[in-house]
Coordinates of C-alpha atoms in Angstrom, one line a residue:
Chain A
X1 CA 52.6 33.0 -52.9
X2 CA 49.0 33.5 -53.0
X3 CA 48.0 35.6 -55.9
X4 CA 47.8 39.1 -56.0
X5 CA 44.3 41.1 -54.7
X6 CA 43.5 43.4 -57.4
X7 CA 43.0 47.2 -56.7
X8 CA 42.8 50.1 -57.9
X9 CA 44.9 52.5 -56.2
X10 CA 47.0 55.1 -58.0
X11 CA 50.1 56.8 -56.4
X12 CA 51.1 60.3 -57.4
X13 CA 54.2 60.0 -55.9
X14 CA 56.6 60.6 -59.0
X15 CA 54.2 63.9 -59.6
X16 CA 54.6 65.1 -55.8
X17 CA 57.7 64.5 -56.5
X18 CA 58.6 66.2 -59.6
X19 CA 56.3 69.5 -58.4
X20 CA 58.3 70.4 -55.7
X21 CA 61.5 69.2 -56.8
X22 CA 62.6 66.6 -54.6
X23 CA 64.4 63.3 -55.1
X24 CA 63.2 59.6 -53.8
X25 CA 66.8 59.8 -52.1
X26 CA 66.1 62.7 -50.6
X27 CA 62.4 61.7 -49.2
X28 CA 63.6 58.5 -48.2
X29 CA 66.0 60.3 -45.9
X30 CA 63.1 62.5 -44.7
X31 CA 60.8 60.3 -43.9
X32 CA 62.7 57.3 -42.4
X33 CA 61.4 55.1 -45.3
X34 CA 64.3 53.1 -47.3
X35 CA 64.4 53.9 -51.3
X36 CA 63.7 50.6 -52.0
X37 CA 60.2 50.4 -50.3
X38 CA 59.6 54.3 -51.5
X39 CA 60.5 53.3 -55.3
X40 CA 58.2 50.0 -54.5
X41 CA 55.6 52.2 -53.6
X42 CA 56.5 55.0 -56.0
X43 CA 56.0 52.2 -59.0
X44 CA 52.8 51.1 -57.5
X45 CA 53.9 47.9 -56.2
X46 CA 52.9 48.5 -52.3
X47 CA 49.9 46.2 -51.1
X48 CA 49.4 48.4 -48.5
X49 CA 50.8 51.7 -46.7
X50 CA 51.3 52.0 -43.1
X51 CA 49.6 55.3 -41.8
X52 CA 53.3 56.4 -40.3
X53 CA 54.9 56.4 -43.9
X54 CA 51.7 58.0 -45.5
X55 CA 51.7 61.0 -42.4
X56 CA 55.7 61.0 -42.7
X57 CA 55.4 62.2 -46.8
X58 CA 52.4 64.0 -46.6
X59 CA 54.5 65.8 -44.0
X60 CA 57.6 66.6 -46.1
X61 CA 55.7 66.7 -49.1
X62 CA 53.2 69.3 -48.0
X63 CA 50.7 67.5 -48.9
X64 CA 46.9 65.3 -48.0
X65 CA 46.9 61.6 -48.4
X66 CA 44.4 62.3 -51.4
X67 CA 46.6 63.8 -53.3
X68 CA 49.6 60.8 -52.9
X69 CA 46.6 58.2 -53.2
X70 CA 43.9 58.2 -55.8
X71 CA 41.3 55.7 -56.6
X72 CA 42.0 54.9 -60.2
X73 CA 38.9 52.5 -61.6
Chain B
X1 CA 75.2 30.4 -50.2
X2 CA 75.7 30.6 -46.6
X3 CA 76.2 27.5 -44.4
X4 CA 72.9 26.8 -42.4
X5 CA 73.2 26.7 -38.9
X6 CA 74.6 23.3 -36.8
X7 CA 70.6 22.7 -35.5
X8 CA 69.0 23.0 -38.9
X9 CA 72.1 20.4 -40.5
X10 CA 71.8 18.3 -37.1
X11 CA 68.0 18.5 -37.9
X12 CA 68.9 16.9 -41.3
X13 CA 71.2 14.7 -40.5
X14 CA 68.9 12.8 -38.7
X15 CA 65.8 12.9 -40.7
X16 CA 67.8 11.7 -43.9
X17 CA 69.2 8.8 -41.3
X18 CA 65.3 8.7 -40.9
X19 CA 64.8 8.2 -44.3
X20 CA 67.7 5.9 -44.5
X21 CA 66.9 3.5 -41.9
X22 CA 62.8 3.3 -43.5
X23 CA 64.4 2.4 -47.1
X24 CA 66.4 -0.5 -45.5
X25 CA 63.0 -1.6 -43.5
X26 CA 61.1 -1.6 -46.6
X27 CA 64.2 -3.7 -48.5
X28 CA 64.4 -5.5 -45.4
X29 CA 60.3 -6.6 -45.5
X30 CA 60.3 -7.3 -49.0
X31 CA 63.8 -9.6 -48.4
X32 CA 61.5 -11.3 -46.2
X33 CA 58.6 -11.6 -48.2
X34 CA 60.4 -12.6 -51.2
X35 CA 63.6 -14.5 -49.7
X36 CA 61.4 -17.9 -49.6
X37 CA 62.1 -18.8 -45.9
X38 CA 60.8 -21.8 -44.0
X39 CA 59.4 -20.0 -41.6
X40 CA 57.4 -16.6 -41.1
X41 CA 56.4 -14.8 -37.6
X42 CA 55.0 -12.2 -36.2
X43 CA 54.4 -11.1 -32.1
X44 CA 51.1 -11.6 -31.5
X45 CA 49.2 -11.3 -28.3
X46 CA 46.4 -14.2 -27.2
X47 CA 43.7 -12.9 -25.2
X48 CA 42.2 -15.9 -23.6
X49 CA 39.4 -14.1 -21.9
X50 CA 38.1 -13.3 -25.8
X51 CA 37.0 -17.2 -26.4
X52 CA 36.7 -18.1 -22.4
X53 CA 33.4 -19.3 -21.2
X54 CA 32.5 -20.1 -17.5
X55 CA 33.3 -23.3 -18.1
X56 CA 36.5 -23.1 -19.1
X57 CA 38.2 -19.8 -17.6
X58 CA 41.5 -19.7 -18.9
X59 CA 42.9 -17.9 -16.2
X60 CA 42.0 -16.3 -13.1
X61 CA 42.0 -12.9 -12.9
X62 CA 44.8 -11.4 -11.1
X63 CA 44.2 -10.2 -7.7
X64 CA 45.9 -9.7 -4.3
X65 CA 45.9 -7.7 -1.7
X66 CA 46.4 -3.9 -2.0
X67 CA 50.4 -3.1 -2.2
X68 CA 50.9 -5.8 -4.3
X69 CA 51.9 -5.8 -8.1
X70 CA 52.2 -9.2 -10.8
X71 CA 52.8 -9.3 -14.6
X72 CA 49.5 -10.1 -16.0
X73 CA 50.3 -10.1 -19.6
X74 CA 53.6 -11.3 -20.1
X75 CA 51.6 -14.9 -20.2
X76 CA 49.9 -13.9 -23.1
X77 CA 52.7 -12.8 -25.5
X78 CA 53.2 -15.0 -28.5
X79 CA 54.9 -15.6 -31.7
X80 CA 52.7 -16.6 -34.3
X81 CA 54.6 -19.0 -36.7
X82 CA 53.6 -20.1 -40.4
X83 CA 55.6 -22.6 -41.2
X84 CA 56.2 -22.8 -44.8
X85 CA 54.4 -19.7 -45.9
X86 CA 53.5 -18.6 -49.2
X87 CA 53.7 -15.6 -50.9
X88 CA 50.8 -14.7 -49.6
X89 CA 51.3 -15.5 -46.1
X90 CA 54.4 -13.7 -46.3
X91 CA 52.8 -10.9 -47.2
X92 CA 50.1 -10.9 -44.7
X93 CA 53.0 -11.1 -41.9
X94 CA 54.5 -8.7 -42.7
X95 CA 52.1 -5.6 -44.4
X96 CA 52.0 -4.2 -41.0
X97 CA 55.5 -3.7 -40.8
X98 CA 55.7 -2.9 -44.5
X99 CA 53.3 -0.3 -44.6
X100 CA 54.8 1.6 -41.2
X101 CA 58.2 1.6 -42.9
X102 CA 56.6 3.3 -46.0
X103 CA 54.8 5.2 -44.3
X104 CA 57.8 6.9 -42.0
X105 CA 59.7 6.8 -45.1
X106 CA 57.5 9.1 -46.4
X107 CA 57.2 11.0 -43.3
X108 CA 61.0 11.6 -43.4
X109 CA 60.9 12.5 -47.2
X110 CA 58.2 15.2 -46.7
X111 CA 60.3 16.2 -43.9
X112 CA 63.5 16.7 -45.8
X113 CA 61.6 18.8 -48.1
X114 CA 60.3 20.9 -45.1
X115 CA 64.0 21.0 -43.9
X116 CA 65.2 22.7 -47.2
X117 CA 63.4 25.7 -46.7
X118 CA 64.8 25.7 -43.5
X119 CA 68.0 26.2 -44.7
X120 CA 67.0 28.6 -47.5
X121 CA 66.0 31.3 -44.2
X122 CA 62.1 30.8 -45.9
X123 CA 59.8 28.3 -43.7
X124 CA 56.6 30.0 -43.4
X125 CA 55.1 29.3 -46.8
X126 CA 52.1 27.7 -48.1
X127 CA 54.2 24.7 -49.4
X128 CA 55.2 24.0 -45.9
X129 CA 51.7 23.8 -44.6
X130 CA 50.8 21.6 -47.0
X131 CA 54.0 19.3 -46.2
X132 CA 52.6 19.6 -42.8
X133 CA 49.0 18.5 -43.5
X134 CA 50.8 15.5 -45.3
X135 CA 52.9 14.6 -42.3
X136 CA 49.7 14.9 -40.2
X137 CA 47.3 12.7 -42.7
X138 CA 50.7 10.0 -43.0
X139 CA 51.1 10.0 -39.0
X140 CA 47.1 9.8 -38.4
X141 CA 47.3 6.7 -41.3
X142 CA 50.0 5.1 -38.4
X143 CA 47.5 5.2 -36.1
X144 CA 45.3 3.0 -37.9
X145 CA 47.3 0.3 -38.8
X146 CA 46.6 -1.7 -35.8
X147 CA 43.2 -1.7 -37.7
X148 CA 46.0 -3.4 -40.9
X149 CA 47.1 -6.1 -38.4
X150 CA 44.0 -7.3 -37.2
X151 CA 42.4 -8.1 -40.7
X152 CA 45.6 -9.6 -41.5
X153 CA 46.0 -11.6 -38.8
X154 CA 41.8 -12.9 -39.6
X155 CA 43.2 -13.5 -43.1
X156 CA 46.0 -15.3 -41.9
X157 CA 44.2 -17.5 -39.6
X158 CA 40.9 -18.1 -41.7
X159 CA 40.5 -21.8 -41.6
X160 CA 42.9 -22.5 -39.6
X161 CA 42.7 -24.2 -36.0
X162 CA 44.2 -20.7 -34.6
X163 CA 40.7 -18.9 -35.9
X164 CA 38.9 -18.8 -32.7
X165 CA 41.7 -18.5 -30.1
X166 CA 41.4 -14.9 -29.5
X167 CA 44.8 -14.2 -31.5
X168 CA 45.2 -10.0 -31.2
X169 CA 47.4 -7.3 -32.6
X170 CA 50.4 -7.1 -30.4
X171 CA 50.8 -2.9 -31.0
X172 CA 48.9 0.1 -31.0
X173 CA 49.9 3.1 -32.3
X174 CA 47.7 5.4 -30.5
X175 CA 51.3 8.2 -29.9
X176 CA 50.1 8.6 -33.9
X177 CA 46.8 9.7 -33.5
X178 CA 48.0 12.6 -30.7
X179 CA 51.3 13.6 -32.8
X180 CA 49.1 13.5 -36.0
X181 CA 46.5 16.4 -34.9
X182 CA 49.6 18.1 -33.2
X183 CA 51.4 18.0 -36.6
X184 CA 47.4 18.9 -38.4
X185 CA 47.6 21.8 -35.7
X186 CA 51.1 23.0 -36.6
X187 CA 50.4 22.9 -40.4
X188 CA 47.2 25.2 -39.7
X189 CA 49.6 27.7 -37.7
X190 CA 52.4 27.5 -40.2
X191 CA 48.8 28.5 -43.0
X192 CA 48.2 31.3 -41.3
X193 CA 51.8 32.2 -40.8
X194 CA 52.3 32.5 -44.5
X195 CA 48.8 34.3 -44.9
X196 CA 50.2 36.9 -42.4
X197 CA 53.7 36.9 -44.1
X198 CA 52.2 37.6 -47.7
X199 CA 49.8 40.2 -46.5
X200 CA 52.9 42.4 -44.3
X201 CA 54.8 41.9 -48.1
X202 CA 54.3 45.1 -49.9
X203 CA 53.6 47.1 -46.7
X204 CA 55.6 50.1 -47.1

């Protein structure tokens, strides 16, 4: 495997999360998204987000993509 | 593990029969070169028209009338013989042969390789498209042995009364050449492939 790009991409998810409550379980079964891909992107794993899964938890988190995804330098 | 499917094992099968018929070829070539026999040959093919003057045409060119068909080669097929070769000789007979054996050998050992991630359900990585570019470079390499042959043979026959007679390779390989770039092609595809592969990884 090629190596890994860098970047500097933060996810808030685990603080979205904890604010209002919910558990990755429970978002997963919201949003359509298996835990395993939402606990890859909760750990900051991802490489990359499609805009159905970011508009699917902003939607059930209440939330803007800006506050899931910070730029972290 | 789970058993790979009938094509991918058929697929094996045959390469490592591949692989197994190009290690007796090479054993089989070096028996030759090494066994000490009285005799050494190699299919040649003598172009008269090379050396033929006006003089002395060798033969008439074929003709007839339209409708018509004739062998015009099969008179110029021959089998070289050195009688009494030496290690040397041997080994000028018989590089051609020596080096396509290898060389498909090699082919059907990068091949294997390629075949294992078959079976493992992961093809399209980078590993792969370098075996590829290998296979490519080996079969392209096959193309250019006639190139082998002919300085062999000019070795062969240096200062001998055969020099001048017009003596040529009997094979081409020019099927290397086309499946060569095909294979170069394929290995760029299967690049790309694992580009694409790596970048959907992560993608949540």
């Amino acid at each position: 495997m090629p190596p890994e790009e860098e970047h500097h991409i933060a996810v808030r998810l685990d603080k979205l999360l904890a604010d209002r409550g919910m558990t990755l379980t429970e978002l997963a079964g919201r949003v359509g998204v298996t835990i395993v891909n939402l606990s890859i992107l909760k750990n900051g794993r991802a490489r990359a987000i499609r805009f159905s899964t970011l508009s699917a938890i902003c939607r059930e988190l209440d939330c803007q993509p800006g506050d899931l995804l910070v730029h972290d330098p | 593990m789970a058993k790979p499917p009938a094509s991918i094992r058929t697929l094996e099968g045959i390469t490592w029969a591949g692989a197994g018929l190009a290690l007796l070829g090479i054993a089989f070539c070096l028996y030759q070169i090494f066994d000490g026999s009285d005799v050494g040959t190699r299919h040649v093919i003598v172009n008269p028209y090379l050396t033929a003057t006006g003089a002395d045409d060798p033969a008439p060119v074929p003709t007839g009338p339209p409708g018509t068909v004739r062998l015009v080669t099969s008179s110029f097929d021959r089998t070289l013989a050195v009688i009494d070769p030496d290690l040397s000789q041997r080994f000028l007979l018989l590089l051609p042969e020596l080096l396509l054996t290898i060389m498909l050998g090699a082919v059907a050992v990068v091949l294997l390789q390629l075949i294992r991630t078959f079976r493992e359900g992961d093809p399209f990585i980078p590993a792969n498209a370098r075996r590829l570019a290998v296979i490519g470079v080996l079969l392209l390499g096959i193309a250019f042995l006639p190139r082998v042959e002919v300085l062999s043979l000019n070795m062969l026959l240096s200062g001998t009364p055969l020099e001048n007679v017009g003596i040529q390779n009997s094979e081409d390989f020019y099927w290397a050449l086309f499946v060569g770039f095909t294979v170069l092609a394929l290995a760029e595809v299967f690049r790309q492939g694992s580009r694409l592969r790596s970048d959907t990884q992560g993608l949540v």
